[in-house]
XYZ file of C-alpha atoms in Angstrom:
458
model
C 56.317 -19.040 -83.796
C 52.829 -17.862 -84.430
C 51.801 -14.285 -83.367
C 49.725 -14.436 -80.316
C 50.640 -18.300 -79.185
C 51.845 -17.635 -76.119
C 52.757 -20.397 -73.502
C 51.374 -20.906 -69.718
C 53.523 -18.791 -67.889
C 53.573 -16.136 -71.122
C 50.096 -15.523 -71.156
C 49.389 -15.408 -67.626
C 51.866 -13.093 -66.940
C 51.157 -11.266 -69.928
C 47.284 -11.132 -68.107
C 48.816 -9.590 -64.926
C 50.842 -6.792 -66.932
C 47.215 -6.030 -68.417
C 45.514 -6.107 -64.671
C 48.675 -3.268 -63.879
C 48.029 -1.265 -67.144
C 45.532 1.945 -66.441
C 42.752 0.502 -66.921
C 39.922 2.760 -64.276
C 37.747 1.132 -61.585
C 34.372 1.763 -61.870
C 33.283 3.075 -58.545
C 30.092 4.966 -58.726
C 30.600 8.597 -57.094
C 28.616 8.072 -54.416
C 30.931 5.097 -53.287
C 34.213 7.065 -53.366
C 34.203 8.670 -49.737
C 35.016 6.485 -47.610
C 33.503 6.857 -44.145
C 36.068 4.944 -42.103
C 36.564 4.532 -38.183
C 39.463 4.321 -35.777
C 39.206 2.917 -32.138
C 41.281 1.347 -29.590
C 40.258 -2.661 -29.187
C 42.126 -4.254 -26.502
C 43.884 -7.793 -26.891
C 41.379 -9.792 -25.284
C 38.323 -7.980 -27.150
C 40.240 -9.036 -30.416
C 41.552 -12.817 -28.834
C 38.048 -13.283 -28.078
C 36.773 -12.325 -31.576
C 39.467 -15.035 -32.966
C 38.271 -17.909 -30.601
C 34.679 -17.112 -31.386
C 34.935 -16.689 -35.190
C 34.175 -13.284 -35.621
C 37.574 -12.628 -36.672
C 38.780 -15.302 -39.348
C 42.516 -16.576 -40.385
C 41.575 -19.239 -42.861
C 43.695 -22.035 -42.420
C 45.375 -21.294 -45.837
C 46.660 -18.035 -44.667
C 49.552 -20.366 -42.636
C 51.683 -20.278 -45.366
C 51.830 -16.363 -45.586
C 52.605 -16.434 -42.512
C 56.327 -14.742 -43.098
C 57.432 -13.291 -40.060
C 60.941 -15.204 -38.386
C 60.516 -15.717 -35.108
C 62.824 -12.556 -33.878
C 60.679 -10.335 -35.580
C 57.622 -11.961 -34.202
C 58.443 -11.587 -30.805
C 59.820 -8.006 -30.730
C 55.923 -6.849 -31.710
C 55.056 -8.713 -28.832
C 57.870 -7.024 -26.998
C 56.157 -3.583 -28.149
C 52.484 -4.700 -26.944
C 54.111 -5.467 -23.661
C 56.362 -1.729 -23.371
C 52.675 -0.089 -24.462
C 54.413 1.065 -27.716
C 52.733 2.458 -30.797
C 52.054 0.086 -33.430
C 51.017 -0.005 -37.041
C 46.945 0.284 -37.662
C 45.033 -2.849 -37.732
C 42.747 -2.137 -41.225
C 39.474 -4.574 -40.500
C 36.606 -4.769 -42.987
C 33.024 -5.403 -41.497
C 31.428 -7.772 -43.553
C 27.200 -8.008 -43.786
C 27.244 -10.609 -40.937
C 28.948 -8.405 -38.566
C 32.183 -9.923 -39.247
C 35.700 -8.779 -39.596
C 37.416 -9.407 -42.570
C 41.439 -8.488 -42.030
C 42.333 -6.224 -44.773
C 45.680 -5.453 -43.246
C 47.627 -6.338 -40.331
C 47.612 -10.178 -40.546
C 51.296 -11.073 -39.714
C 50.630 -9.182 -36.534
C 47.809 -10.213 -35.524
C 48.729 -13.778 -36.180
C 51.754 -13.487 -34.003
C 49.307 -12.550 -31.166
C 47.382 -15.415 -31.914
C 50.364 -17.952 -31.788
C 51.916 -16.340 -28.663
C 48.376 -16.776 -26.833
C 47.933 -20.017 -28.360
C 48.889 -22.178 -25.038
C 46.702 -20.482 -22.931
C 44.078 -22.929 -24.274
C 45.862 -25.705 -23.061
C 45.644 -25.725 -19.478
C 44.213 -23.928 -16.060
C 45.512 -20.449 -17.673
C 43.051 -20.624 -20.071
C 41.560 -17.502 -20.470
C 39.160 -14.987 -22.407
C 36.527 -17.017 -22.505
C 34.816 -19.531 -25.372
C 38.089 -21.719 -25.709
C 35.364 -24.611 -26.290
C 34.544 -22.829 -30.032
C 36.772 -24.447 -32.847
C 39.804 -22.463 -33.655
C 42.466 -22.948 -35.971
C 45.556 -24.769 -34.660
C 48.969 -22.227 -34.594
C 52.343 -22.575 -33.630
C 52.986 -21.267 -30.370
C 55.560 -18.588 -30.282
C 58.603 -18.045 -27.481
C 59.962 -15.154 -27.217
C 63.434 -14.967 -28.403
C 66.499 -12.052 -29.180
C 64.143 -8.982 -27.257
C 66.057 -6.298 -27.162
C 64.380 -3.987 -24.161
C 62.782 -7.119 -21.849
C 66.172 -9.737 -22.428
C 64.656 -11.499 -18.946
C 61.437 -12.686 -21.003
C 63.345 -14.880 -23.621
C 62.815 -18.048 -23.992
C 59.065 -17.914 -22.581
C 55.634 -18.295 -23.768
C 52.526 -16.758 -22.400
C 52.062 -18.797 -19.570
C 55.558 -18.454 -17.756
C 54.977 -14.870 -18.016
C 54.271 -13.244 -14.969
C 50.228 -12.659 -13.685
C 51.218 -8.857 -14.441
C 52.596 -8.998 -17.763
C 50.328 -11.413 -18.806
C 47.496 -8.786 -17.270
C 49.293 -5.718 -19.394
C 49.559 -7.584 -22.422
C 45.525 -8.665 -22.194
C 44.563 -4.857 -21.837
C 47.354 -3.407 -24.388
C 45.150 -1.877 -27.424
C 45.727 -1.852 -30.535
C 44.576 0.348 -33.622
C 41.676 -0.485 -35.513
C 40.612 0.955 -38.554
C 37.334 -0.473 -39.418
C 35.227 -0.040 -43.058
C 32.003 -0.416 -42.581
C 29.462 -2.835 -44.742
C 28.454 0.109 -46.478
C 32.015 0.551 -48.409
C 31.580 -0.775 -52.275
C 33.441 -3.563 -53.228
C 35.913 -1.875 -55.415
C 37.291 0.509 -53.279
C 37.568 -2.124 -50.170
C 39.738 -4.373 -52.953
C 41.734 -1.435 -53.818
C 42.400 -0.246 -50.272
C 43.549 -4.140 -49.969
C 45.701 -4.200 -52.773
C 47.560 -1.032 -52.281
C 47.959 -2.205 -48.230
C 49.727 -5.315 -49.675
C 52.274 -4.117 -51.697
C 55.332 -5.305 -49.835
C 57.305 -8.092 -50.396
C 54.851 -10.840 -50.194
C 52.153 -8.520 -51.196
C 49.342 -10.768 -52.330
C 47.960 -11.651 -55.872
C 44.896 -11.056 -56.959
C 43.317 -14.374 -56.240
C 44.842 -14.640 -53.115
C 43.251 -10.849 -52.267
C 39.647 -12.119 -53.469
C 40.217 -15.574 -50.800
C 40.899 -12.298 -48.442
C 37.843 -10.160 -49.318
C 34.806 -13.140 -50.179
C 34.389 -15.855 -47.700
C 31.599 -17.972 -48.039
C 29.912 -20.878 -49.833
C 31.374 -19.890 -53.146
C 34.862 -19.204 -52.073
C 35.169 -22.641 -51.041
C 33.706 -24.151 -54.148
C 36.197 -22.827 -56.551
C 38.829 -23.725 -53.673
C 37.531 -27.693 -53.366
C 37.467 -27.369 -57.931
C 40.987 -25.942 -57.758
C 42.326 -28.967 -56.287
C 39.842 -31.652 -58.264
C 42.234 -34.354 -59.915
C 40.671 -33.962 -63.173
C 41.457 -30.578 -63.528
C 45.098 -30.738 -61.953
C 45.620 -33.304 -64.528
C 44.285 -31.700 -67.600
C 47.632 -29.119 -66.661
C 49.421 -31.697 -65.912
C 49.604 -30.886 -62.313
C 50.335 -33.176 -59.357
C 49.176 -30.470 -57.082
C 47.246 -26.618 -56.740
C 49.349 -24.028 -57.457
C 50.453 -22.662 -53.890
C 49.494 -18.736 -55.016
C 45.906 -19.729 -56.204
C 46.632 -19.832 -59.757
C 44.468 -22.853 -60.664
C 41.630 -20.860 -58.098
C 41.556 -17.749 -60.340
C 41.291 -20.131 -63.410
C 38.436 -22.315 -62.213
C 36.626 -18.564 -61.467
C 37.434 -17.706 -64.654
C 35.156 -20.514 -65.982
C 32.291 -19.472 -64.055
C 32.794 -15.836 -64.468
C 32.556 -16.286 -68.367
C 30.291 -18.823 -68.289
C 27.758 -17.255 -66.414
C 28.174 -13.190 -67.179
C 30.217 -12.855 -70.345
C 27.443 -10.008 -71.470
C 28.256 -8.004 -68.341
C 32.127 -8.139 -68.942
C 33.784 -5.185 -67.892
C 37.642 -4.422 -67.845
C 39.516 -4.354 -66.109
C 39.597 -7.910 -66.292
C 40.123 -8.258 -61.884
C 37.362 -6.575 -61.239
C 35.189 -8.369 -63.864
C 36.336 -11.641 -61.714
C 35.942 -9.741 -58.455
C 32.196 -8.830 -59.798
C 31.343 -12.614 -59.747
C 32.651 -13.367 -56.332
C 31.013 -10.588 -54.725
C 27.396 -11.947 -56.477
C 27.651 -15.563 -56.155
C 29.473 -15.201 -52.798
C 26.498 -16.935 -50.669
C 25.858 -19.542 -53.566
C 23.728 -21.788 -51.860
C 23.726 -25.665 -51.900
C 21.253 -26.110 -55.217
C 23.418 -23.912 -57.472
C 26.821 -25.008 -55.929
C 26.040 -28.426 -57.185
C 25.163 -27.216 -60.562
C 28.482 -25.188 -61.003
C 30.200 -28.143 -59.556
C 28.262 -30.205 -62.580
C 29.363 -27.489 -65.281
C 33.174 -27.932 -64.356
C 33.060 -31.469 -64.223
C 31.487 -32.098 -67.785
C 33.513 -29.674 -68.944
C 36.563 -31.249 -67.529
C 35.068 -34.535 -68.939
C 34.960 -33.166 -72.783
C 38.439 -31.756 -72.692
C 39.307 -34.937 -72.010
C 37.698 -36.503 -74.373
C 38.210 -34.243 -77.253
C 42.003 -33.029 -76.372
C 43.330 -35.497 -74.496
C 47.488 -34.868 -74.144
C 47.167 -31.512 -76.090
C 44.650 -30.204 -73.593
C 44.479 -26.060 -73.548
C 47.387 -26.224 -76.263
C 47.620 -24.466 -79.230
C 47.617 -26.435 -82.792
C 49.653 -24.222 -85.272
C 49.814 -24.442 -89.278
C 52.636 -25.235 -90.561
C 55.168 -23.152 -92.887
C 56.983 -23.274 -95.749
C 60.499 -24.946 -93.812
C 57.832 -27.452 -92.341
C 54.774 -27.849 -93.708
C 53.107 -30.073 -90.912
C 51.222 -29.131 -88.369
C 52.155 -29.063 -84.693
C 50.743 -28.561 -81.356
C 52.283 -26.034 -79.134
C 53.868 -27.421 -75.890
C 52.901 -25.005 -73.172
C 49.265 -24.777 -72.386
C 47.584 -21.955 -72.677
C 44.827 -20.306 -70.141
C 43.167 -18.491 -72.837
C 42.344 -21.713 -74.343
C 41.781 -23.468 -71.332
C 38.566 -20.809 -70.699
C 37.592 -21.010 -74.196
C 37.667 -25.239 -74.018
C 36.093 -25.297 -70.496
C 33.203 -22.559 -71.600
C 32.728 -24.041 -74.479
C 32.232 -27.783 -73.476
C 30.433 -26.337 -70.184
C 28.015 -24.831 -72.575
C 27.417 -28.218 -75.416
C 28.157 -30.985 -72.712
C 24.561 -31.836 -71.953
C 24.476 -32.192 -76.072
C 27.517 -33.613 -76.150
C 26.458 -36.378 -73.827
C 23.090 -37.376 -75.781
C 25.163 -37.533 -79.380
C 28.189 -39.924 -77.285
C 25.380 -42.577 -75.276
C 24.414 -43.410 -78.377
C 27.698 -43.807 -80.397
C 29.712 -47.175 -80.297
C 33.170 -46.891 -78.582
C 34.408 -46.625 -82.515
C 32.382 -44.202 -83.367
C 33.335 -42.104 -79.942
C 37.091 -41.965 -81.206
C 36.105 -40.652 -84.638
C 33.474 -38.639 -82.961
C 36.057 -37.243 -80.494
C 38.139 -36.566 -83.459
C 35.882 -35.322 -85.163
C 35.182 -32.161 -82.974
C 38.816 -31.657 -82.528
C 39.281 -30.914 -85.792
C 36.646 -28.436 -86.202
C 38.187 -26.737 -82.876
C 41.551 -26.409 -85.044
C 39.592 -24.933 -87.995
C 39.053 -22.581 -85.695
C 42.601 -22.461 -83.803
C 44.291 -21.848 -87.230
C 42.225 -18.989 -88.250
C 44.085 -15.236 -88.804
C 41.339 -13.772 -86.880
C 41.191 -16.328 -83.831
C 45.500 -15.703 -83.762
C 45.055 -11.789 -83.728
C 43.151 -11.995 -80.696
C 45.849 -13.928 -79.045
C 47.909 -11.306 -78.970
C 48.332 -8.376 -76.997
C 45.680 -6.807 -75.024
C 43.595 -10.590 -74.622
C 41.514 -8.586 -72.218
C 40.184 -5.948 -74.673
C 36.185 -6.566 -75.010
C 36.584 -7.168 -78.895
C 38.942 -9.445 -78.522
C 37.546 -11.575 -76.087
C 34.080 -11.967 -77.547
C 35.903 -12.473 -81.218
C 37.483 -15.205 -79.289
C 34.217 -16.648 -77.870
C 32.205 -15.934 -81.054
C 34.376 -18.092 -83.539
C 34.935 -20.916 -80.761
C 31.158 -21.394 -80.284
C 30.294 -20.979 -83.606
C 32.060 -24.248 -84.305
C 30.948 -26.167 -81.070
C 27.815 -25.566 -82.287
C 27.641 -26.971 -85.224
C 29.151 -30.224 -83.854
C 26.363 -30.172 -81.552
C 23.861 -29.773 -84.236
C 25.126 -32.040 -87.121
C 26.850 -34.631 -85.031
C 25.683 -37.341 -88.393
C 27.333 -35.386 -90.978
C 30.460 -34.580 -88.881
C 30.158 -38.516 -87.275
C 30.283 -39.769 -91.531
C 32.807 -36.825 -92.238
C 35.456 -38.824 -89.869
C 34.916 -41.883 -91.056
C 35.714 -40.961 -94.658
C 38.693 -39.159 -93.522
C 39.845 -41.998 -91.211
C 39.686 -44.365 -93.603
C 41.454 -42.205 -96.373
C 44.406 -41.514 -93.874
C 44.206 -45.492 -93.387
C 44.591 -45.794 -97.618
C 47.633 -43.288 -97.251
C 48.447 -40.963 -94.777
C 51.085 -39.159 -97.177
C 50.335 -35.355 -98.199
C 49.549 -35.207 -102.126
C 51.667 -31.856 -102.430
C 54.406 -32.403 -100.077
C 56.345 -36.106 -99.268
C 55.291 -35.554 -95.208
C 53.194 -37.719 -93.495
C 49.693 -36.288 -92.570
C 47.860 -36.768 -89.238
C 44.045 -36.074 -88.737
C 44.726 -32.703 -87.436
C 46.471 -31.337 -89.913
C 44.691 -33.207 -92.536
C 43.027 -30.883 -95.352
C 41.217 -31.839 -98.860
C 42.523 -30.258 -102.159
C 41.776 -30.899 -105.899
C 45.465 -32.248 -107.411
C 45.076 -34.209 -110.857
C 41.563 -33.973 -111.235
C 40.470 -35.806 -107.503
C 40.482 -34.852 -103.724
C 43.578 -35.665 -101.704
C 45.073 -35.101 -98.589
C 47.428 -32.108 -98.102
C 48.429 -30.639 -94.532
C 46.792 -27.494 -93.889
C 49.309 -25.225 -95.105
C 49.749 -26.961 -98.082
C 46.452 -26.310 -98.927
C 46.822 -22.597 -98.660
C 47.684 -20.220 -101.726
C 51.122 -19.080 -100.071
C 52.338 -23.268 -100.462
């Protein structure tokens, strides 16, 4: 196996491991002190904020609700008994909304229990006409101190018990708007280290609400994008969303790349959080043209690494797993070069289009088999030097394809005719395919051979 040629799960796991290595966050000294505020907030006020969309539970969070009915019921019991409960951490956003950093399970439990008050004459707390997320109502069960309430929902409680619940105070720790984004992210990550801890993209989904987050969510479910990955549906842990974010971050701000990689992606989310509609449409077009060209050039081999043959097996071959690092290169590269490639494409016949796509693929396979390129896929893939090397080699090859389309097509036609005449390697007795074909001087003539057979080591 070629050193550094990792599959989809392997490369993703390595990237995740690297993110756990010690790479300090770049938090300016003046932002390292967090002036948090602790207060007591009644259940009634929290409910009003929820209904008024001043405290938002994203619909997709419902799959992260993991409390069973017994645990949820006993939390409500604790509130009715006015027992101490853990603090809820809130980050105040620029628009004054509350973003829940820690305490989602507890708050959603409260909202599930209170949901039925919106359905009839018991509707209370105001703002019931506001759009809100419909949650599955909670019926109390397995209570330890108040067993007489088992089997009851909120509308079945006595007026006294219901009033007591409305007036119960929750401990809320609020982070002001001025908190540095990396500090907020670090706190969020540390508070979410339980058995169902959120991954990096799930944390971003919580912290960076807005048009950009919605765009990334939409593109993460794009049919063409998922088809390239051979997936029927997006990853439930938002891995496909992070892939979309990586494309835009590397496409628009590679010159500002910094480690750790997660902070680089956080910067991208923070900068474009309130993306305007015109920019959002431009981003969509960039993503669309990249998907189009990945499909045209690589098709079934999208995001796979081509490996040169060896002594025991001279023909080159495509790796089976799809690789997220190659995904970055292919998507960013074609997003940059797509407009020029489209110009050439529009002037070609159907037959020439197939040859042109083959020629572009061959030019990029030339890069894949370089030792310098393969080394940049080995350990430490988030290292700035390795990242830049991957992209420099890739974009240089694509640049030649876009700047010299006529020469590229002419060479492709020559190769195509040669393969029709004979597709057997002039050095070994194996067949040669267009991706693995190379020219070598044998018996005084230029003949087709495998890439490996062309090397001195062969």
